[in-house]
mmCIF file of N, CA and C in Angstrom:
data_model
loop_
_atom_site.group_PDB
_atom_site.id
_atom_site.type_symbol
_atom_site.label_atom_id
_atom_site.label_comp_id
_atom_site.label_asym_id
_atom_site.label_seq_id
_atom_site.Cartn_x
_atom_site.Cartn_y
_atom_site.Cartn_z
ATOM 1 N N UNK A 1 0.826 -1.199 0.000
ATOM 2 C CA UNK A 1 0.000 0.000 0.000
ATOM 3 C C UNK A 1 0.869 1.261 0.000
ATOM 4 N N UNK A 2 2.052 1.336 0.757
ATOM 5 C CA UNK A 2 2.782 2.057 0.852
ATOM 6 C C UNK A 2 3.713 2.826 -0.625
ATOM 7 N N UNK A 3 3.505 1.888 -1.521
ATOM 8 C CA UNK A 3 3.698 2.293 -3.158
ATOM 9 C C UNK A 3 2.410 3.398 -3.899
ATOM 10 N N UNK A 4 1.693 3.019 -3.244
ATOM 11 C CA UNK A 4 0.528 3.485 -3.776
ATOM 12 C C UNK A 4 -0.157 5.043 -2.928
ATOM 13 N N UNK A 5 0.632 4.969 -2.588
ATOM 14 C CA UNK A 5 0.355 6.892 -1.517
ATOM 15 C C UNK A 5 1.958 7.168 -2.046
ATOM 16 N N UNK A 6 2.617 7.140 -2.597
ATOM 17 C CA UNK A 6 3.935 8.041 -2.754
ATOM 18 C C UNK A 6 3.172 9.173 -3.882
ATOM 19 N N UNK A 7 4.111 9.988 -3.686
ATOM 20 C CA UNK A 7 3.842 11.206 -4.654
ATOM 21 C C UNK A 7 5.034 10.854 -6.217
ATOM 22 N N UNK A 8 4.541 11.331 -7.085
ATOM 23 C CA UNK A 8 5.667 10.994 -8.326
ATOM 24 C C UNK A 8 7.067 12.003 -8.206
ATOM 25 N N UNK A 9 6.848 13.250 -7.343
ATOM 26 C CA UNK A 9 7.612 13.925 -7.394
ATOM 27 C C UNK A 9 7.365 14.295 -5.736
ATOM 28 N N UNK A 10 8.173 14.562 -5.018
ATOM 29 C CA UNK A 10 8.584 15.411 -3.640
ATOM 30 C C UNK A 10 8.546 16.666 -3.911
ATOM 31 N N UNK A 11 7.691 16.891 -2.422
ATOM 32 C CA UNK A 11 7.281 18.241 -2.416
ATOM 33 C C UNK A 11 8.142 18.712 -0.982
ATOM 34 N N UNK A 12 9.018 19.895 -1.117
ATOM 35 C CA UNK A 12 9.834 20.484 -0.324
ATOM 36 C C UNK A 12 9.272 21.450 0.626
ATOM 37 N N UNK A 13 8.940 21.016 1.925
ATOM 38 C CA UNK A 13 8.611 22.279 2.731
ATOM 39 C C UNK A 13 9.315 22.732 4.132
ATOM 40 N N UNK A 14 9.359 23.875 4.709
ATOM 41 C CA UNK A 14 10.329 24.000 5.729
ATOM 42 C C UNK A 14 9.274 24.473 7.431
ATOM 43 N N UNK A 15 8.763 23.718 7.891
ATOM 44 C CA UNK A 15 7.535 23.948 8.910
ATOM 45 C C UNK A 15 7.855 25.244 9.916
ATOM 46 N N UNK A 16 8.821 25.338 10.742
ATOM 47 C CA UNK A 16 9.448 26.337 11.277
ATOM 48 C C UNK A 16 10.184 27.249 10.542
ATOM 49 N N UNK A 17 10.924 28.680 11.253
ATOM 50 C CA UNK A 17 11.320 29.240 10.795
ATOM 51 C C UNK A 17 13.154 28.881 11.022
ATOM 52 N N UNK A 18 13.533 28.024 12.180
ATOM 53 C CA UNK A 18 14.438 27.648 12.407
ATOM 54 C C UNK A 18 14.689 26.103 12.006
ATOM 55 N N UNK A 19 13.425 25.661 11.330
ATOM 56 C CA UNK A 19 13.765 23.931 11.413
ATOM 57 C C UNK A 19 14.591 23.473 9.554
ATOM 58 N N UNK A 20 14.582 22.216 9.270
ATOM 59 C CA UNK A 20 15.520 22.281 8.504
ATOM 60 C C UNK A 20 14.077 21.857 7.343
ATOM 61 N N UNK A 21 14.764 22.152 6.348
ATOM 62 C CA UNK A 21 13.869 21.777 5.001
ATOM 63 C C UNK A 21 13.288 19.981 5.073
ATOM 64 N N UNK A 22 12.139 19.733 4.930
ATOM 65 C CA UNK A 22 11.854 18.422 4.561
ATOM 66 C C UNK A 22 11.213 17.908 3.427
ATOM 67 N N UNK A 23 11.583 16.799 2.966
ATOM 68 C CA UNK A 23 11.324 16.483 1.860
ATOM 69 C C UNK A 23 10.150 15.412 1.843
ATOM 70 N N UNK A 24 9.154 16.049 1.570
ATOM 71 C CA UNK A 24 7.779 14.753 1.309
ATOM 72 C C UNK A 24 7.504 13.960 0.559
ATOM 73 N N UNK A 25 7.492 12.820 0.800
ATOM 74 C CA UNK A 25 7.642 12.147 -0.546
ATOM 75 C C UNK A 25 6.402 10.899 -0.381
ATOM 76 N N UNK A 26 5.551 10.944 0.563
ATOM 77 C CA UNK A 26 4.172 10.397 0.759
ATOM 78 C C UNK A 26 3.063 11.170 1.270
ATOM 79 N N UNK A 27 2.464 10.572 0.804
ATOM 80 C CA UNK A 27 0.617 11.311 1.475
ATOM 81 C C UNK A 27 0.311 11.420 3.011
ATOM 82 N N UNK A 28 0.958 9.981 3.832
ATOM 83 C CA UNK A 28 0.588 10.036 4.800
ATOM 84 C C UNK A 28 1.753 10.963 5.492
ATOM 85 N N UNK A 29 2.892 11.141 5.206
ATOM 86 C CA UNK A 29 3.783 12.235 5.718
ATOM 87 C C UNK A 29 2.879 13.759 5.415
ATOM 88 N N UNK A 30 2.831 13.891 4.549
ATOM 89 C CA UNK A 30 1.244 15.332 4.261
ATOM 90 C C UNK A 30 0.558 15.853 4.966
ATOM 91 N N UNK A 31 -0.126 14.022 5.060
ATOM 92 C CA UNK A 31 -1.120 14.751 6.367
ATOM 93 C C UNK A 31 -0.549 14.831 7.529
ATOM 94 N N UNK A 32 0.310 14.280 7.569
ATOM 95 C CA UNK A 32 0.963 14.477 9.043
ATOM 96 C C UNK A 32 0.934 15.882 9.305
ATOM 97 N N UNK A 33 2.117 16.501 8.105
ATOM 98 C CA UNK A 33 2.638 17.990 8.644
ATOM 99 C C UNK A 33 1.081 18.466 8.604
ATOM 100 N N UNK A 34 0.349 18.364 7.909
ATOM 101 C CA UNK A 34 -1.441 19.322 7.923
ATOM 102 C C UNK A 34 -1.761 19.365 9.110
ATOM 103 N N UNK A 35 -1.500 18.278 9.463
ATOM 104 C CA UNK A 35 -2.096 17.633 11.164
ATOM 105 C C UNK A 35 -1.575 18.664 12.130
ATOM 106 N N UNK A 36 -0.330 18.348 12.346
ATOM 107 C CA UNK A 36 0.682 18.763 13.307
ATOM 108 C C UNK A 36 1.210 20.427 13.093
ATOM 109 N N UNK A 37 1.473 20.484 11.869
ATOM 110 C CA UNK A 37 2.003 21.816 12.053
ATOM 111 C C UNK A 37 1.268 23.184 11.121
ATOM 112 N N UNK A 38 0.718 22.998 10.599
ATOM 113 C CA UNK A 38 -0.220 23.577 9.676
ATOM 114 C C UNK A 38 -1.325 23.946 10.599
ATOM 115 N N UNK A 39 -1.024 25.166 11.493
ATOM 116 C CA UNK A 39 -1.870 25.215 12.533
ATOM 117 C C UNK A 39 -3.645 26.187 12.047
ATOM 118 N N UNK A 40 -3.405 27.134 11.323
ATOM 119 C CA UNK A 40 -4.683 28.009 10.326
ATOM 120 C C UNK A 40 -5.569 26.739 9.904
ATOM 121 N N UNK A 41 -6.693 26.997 10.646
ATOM 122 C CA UNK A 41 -8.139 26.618 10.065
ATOM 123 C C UNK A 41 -8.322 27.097 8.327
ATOM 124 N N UNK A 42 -7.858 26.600 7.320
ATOM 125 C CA UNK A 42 -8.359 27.213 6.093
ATOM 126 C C UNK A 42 -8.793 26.108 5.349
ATOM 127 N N UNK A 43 -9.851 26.853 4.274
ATOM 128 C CA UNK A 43 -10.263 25.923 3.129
ATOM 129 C C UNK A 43 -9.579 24.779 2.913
ATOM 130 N N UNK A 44 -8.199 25.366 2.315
ATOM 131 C CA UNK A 44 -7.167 24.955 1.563
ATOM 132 C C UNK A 44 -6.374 23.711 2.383
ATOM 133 N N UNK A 45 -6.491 23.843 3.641
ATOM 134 C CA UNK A 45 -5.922 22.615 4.783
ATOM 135 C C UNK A 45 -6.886 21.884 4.762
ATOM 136 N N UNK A 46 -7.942 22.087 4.316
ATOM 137 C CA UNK A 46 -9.417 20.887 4.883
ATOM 138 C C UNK A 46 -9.776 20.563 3.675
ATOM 139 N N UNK A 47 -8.946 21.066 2.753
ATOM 140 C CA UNK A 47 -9.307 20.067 0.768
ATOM 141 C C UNK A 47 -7.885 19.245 0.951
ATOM 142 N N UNK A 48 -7.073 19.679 1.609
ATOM 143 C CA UNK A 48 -5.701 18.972 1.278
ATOM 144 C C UNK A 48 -5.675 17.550 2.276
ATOM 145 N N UNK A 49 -6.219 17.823 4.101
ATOM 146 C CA UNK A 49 -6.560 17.013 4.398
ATOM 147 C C UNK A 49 -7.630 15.499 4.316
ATOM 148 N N UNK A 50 -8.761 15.994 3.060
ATOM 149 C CA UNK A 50 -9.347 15.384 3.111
ATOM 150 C C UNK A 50 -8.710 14.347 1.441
ATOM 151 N N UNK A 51 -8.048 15.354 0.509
ATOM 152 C CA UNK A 51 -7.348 14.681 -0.154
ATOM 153 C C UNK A 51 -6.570 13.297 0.291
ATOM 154 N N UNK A 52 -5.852 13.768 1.616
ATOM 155 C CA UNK A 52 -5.058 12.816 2.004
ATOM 156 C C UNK A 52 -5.521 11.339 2.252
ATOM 157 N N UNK A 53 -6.468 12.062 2.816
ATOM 158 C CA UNK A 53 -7.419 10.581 3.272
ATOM 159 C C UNK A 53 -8.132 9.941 2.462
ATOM 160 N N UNK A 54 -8.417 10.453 1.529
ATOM 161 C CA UNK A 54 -9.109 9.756 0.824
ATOM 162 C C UNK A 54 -8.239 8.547 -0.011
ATOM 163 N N UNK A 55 -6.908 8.972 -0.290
ATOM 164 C CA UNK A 55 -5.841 8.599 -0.875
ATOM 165 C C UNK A 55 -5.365 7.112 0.194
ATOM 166 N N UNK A 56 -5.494 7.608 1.567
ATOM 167 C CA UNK A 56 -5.017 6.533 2.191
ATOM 168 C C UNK A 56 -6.126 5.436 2.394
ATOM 169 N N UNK A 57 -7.577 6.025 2.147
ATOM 170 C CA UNK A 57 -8.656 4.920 2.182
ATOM 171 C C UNK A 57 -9.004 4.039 0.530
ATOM 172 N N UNK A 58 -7.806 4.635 -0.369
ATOM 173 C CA UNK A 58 -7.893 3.999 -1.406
ATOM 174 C C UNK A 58 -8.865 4.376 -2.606
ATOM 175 N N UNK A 59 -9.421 5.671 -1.941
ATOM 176 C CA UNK A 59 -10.552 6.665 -3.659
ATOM 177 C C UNK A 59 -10.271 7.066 -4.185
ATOM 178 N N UNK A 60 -8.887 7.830 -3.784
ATOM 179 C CA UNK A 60 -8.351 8.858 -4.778
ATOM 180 C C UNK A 60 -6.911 8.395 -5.019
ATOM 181 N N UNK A 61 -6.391 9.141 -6.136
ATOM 182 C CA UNK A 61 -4.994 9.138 -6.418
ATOM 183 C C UNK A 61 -3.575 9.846 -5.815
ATOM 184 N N UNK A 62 -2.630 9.316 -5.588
ATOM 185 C CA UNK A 62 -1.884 10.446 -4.955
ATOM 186 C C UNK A 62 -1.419 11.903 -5.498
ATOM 187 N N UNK A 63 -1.544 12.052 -6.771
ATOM 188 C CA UNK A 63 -1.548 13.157 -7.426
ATOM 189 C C UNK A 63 -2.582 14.490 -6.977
ATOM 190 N N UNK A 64 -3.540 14.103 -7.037
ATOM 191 C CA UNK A 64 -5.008 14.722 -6.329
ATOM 192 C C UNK A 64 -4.566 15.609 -4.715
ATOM 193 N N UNK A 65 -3.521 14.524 -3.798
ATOM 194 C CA UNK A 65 -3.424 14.938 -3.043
ATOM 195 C C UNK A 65 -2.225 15.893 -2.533
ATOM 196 N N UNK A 66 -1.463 15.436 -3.535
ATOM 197 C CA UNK A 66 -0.181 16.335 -3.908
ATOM 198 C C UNK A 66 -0.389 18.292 -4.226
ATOM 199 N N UNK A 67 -1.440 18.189 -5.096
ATOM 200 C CA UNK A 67 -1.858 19.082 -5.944
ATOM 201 C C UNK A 67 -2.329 19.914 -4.575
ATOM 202 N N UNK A 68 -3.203 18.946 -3.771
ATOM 203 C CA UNK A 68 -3.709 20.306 -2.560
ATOM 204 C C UNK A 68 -2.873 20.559 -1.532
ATOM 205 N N UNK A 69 -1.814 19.472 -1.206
ATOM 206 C CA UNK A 69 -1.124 19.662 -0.436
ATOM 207 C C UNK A 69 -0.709 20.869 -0.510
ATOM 208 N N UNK A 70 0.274 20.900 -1.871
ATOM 209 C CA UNK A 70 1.105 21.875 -2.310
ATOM 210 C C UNK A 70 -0.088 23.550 -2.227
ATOM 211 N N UNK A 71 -0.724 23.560 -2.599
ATOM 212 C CA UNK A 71 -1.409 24.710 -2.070
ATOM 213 C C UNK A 71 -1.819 24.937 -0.907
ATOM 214 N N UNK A 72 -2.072 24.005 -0.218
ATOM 215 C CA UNK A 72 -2.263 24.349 1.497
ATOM 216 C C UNK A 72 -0.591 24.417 1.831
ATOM 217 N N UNK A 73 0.267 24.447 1.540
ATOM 218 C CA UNK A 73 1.778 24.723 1.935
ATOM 219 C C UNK A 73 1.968 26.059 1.490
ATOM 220 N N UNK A 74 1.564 25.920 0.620
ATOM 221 C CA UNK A 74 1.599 27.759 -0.197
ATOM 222 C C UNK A 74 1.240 28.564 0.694
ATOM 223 N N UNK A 75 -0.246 28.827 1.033
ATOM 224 C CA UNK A 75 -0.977 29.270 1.687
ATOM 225 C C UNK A 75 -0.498 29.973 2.996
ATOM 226 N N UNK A 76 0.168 28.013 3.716
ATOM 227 C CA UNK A 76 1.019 28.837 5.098
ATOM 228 C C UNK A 76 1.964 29.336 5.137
ATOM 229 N N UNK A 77 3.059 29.429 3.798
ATOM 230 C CA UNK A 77 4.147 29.733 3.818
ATOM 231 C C UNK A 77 4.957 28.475 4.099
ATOM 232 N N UNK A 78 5.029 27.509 4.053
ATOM 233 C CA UNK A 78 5.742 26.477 4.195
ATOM 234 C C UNK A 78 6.764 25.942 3.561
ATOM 235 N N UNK A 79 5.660 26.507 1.950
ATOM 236 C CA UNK A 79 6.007 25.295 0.858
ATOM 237 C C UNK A 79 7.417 25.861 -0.067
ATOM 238 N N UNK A 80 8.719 25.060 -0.412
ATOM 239 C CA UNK A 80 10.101 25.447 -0.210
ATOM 240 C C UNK A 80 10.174 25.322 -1.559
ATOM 241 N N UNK A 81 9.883 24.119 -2.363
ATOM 242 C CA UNK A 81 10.193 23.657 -3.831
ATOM 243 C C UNK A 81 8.819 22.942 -3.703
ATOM 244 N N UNK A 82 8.416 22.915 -5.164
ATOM 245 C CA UNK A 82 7.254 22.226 -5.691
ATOM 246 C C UNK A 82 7.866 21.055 -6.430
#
């Protein structure tokens, strides 16, 4: 299953302003940072979160969830490289 939530490409984001760059390279790492550090109630976190999940319950594609991730990273300022 774990083949099947990777992203085709890593998405680069840096959560703190002191922490080091990380490199995402699955869905369920995604939602993690959405979870944990992506603290703003927005649209854009609650299409990306629900992307995620859907991805890990097997409806959607990981692309789908990539796509919102990367804009809910935008959003908070997170997001480092696309």
């Amino acid at each position: 299953m774990t083949g099947l939530s990777r992203f085709e490409r890593p998405v680069v984001v840096q959560v703190g302003r002191h922490s080091s760059e990380r490199i995402v390279f699955e869905v369920n790492e995604a939602a993690t940072i959405l979870l944990r550090d992506v603290h703003r109630q927005t649209e854009k976190r609650k299409v990306a979160m629900d992307a995620c999940l859907q991805v890990l319950r097997g409806e959607a594609h990981p692309p789908a969830a990539r796509r919102a991730f990367v804009a809910a990273a935008l959003e908070a300022k997170i997001l480092r490289s696309d």
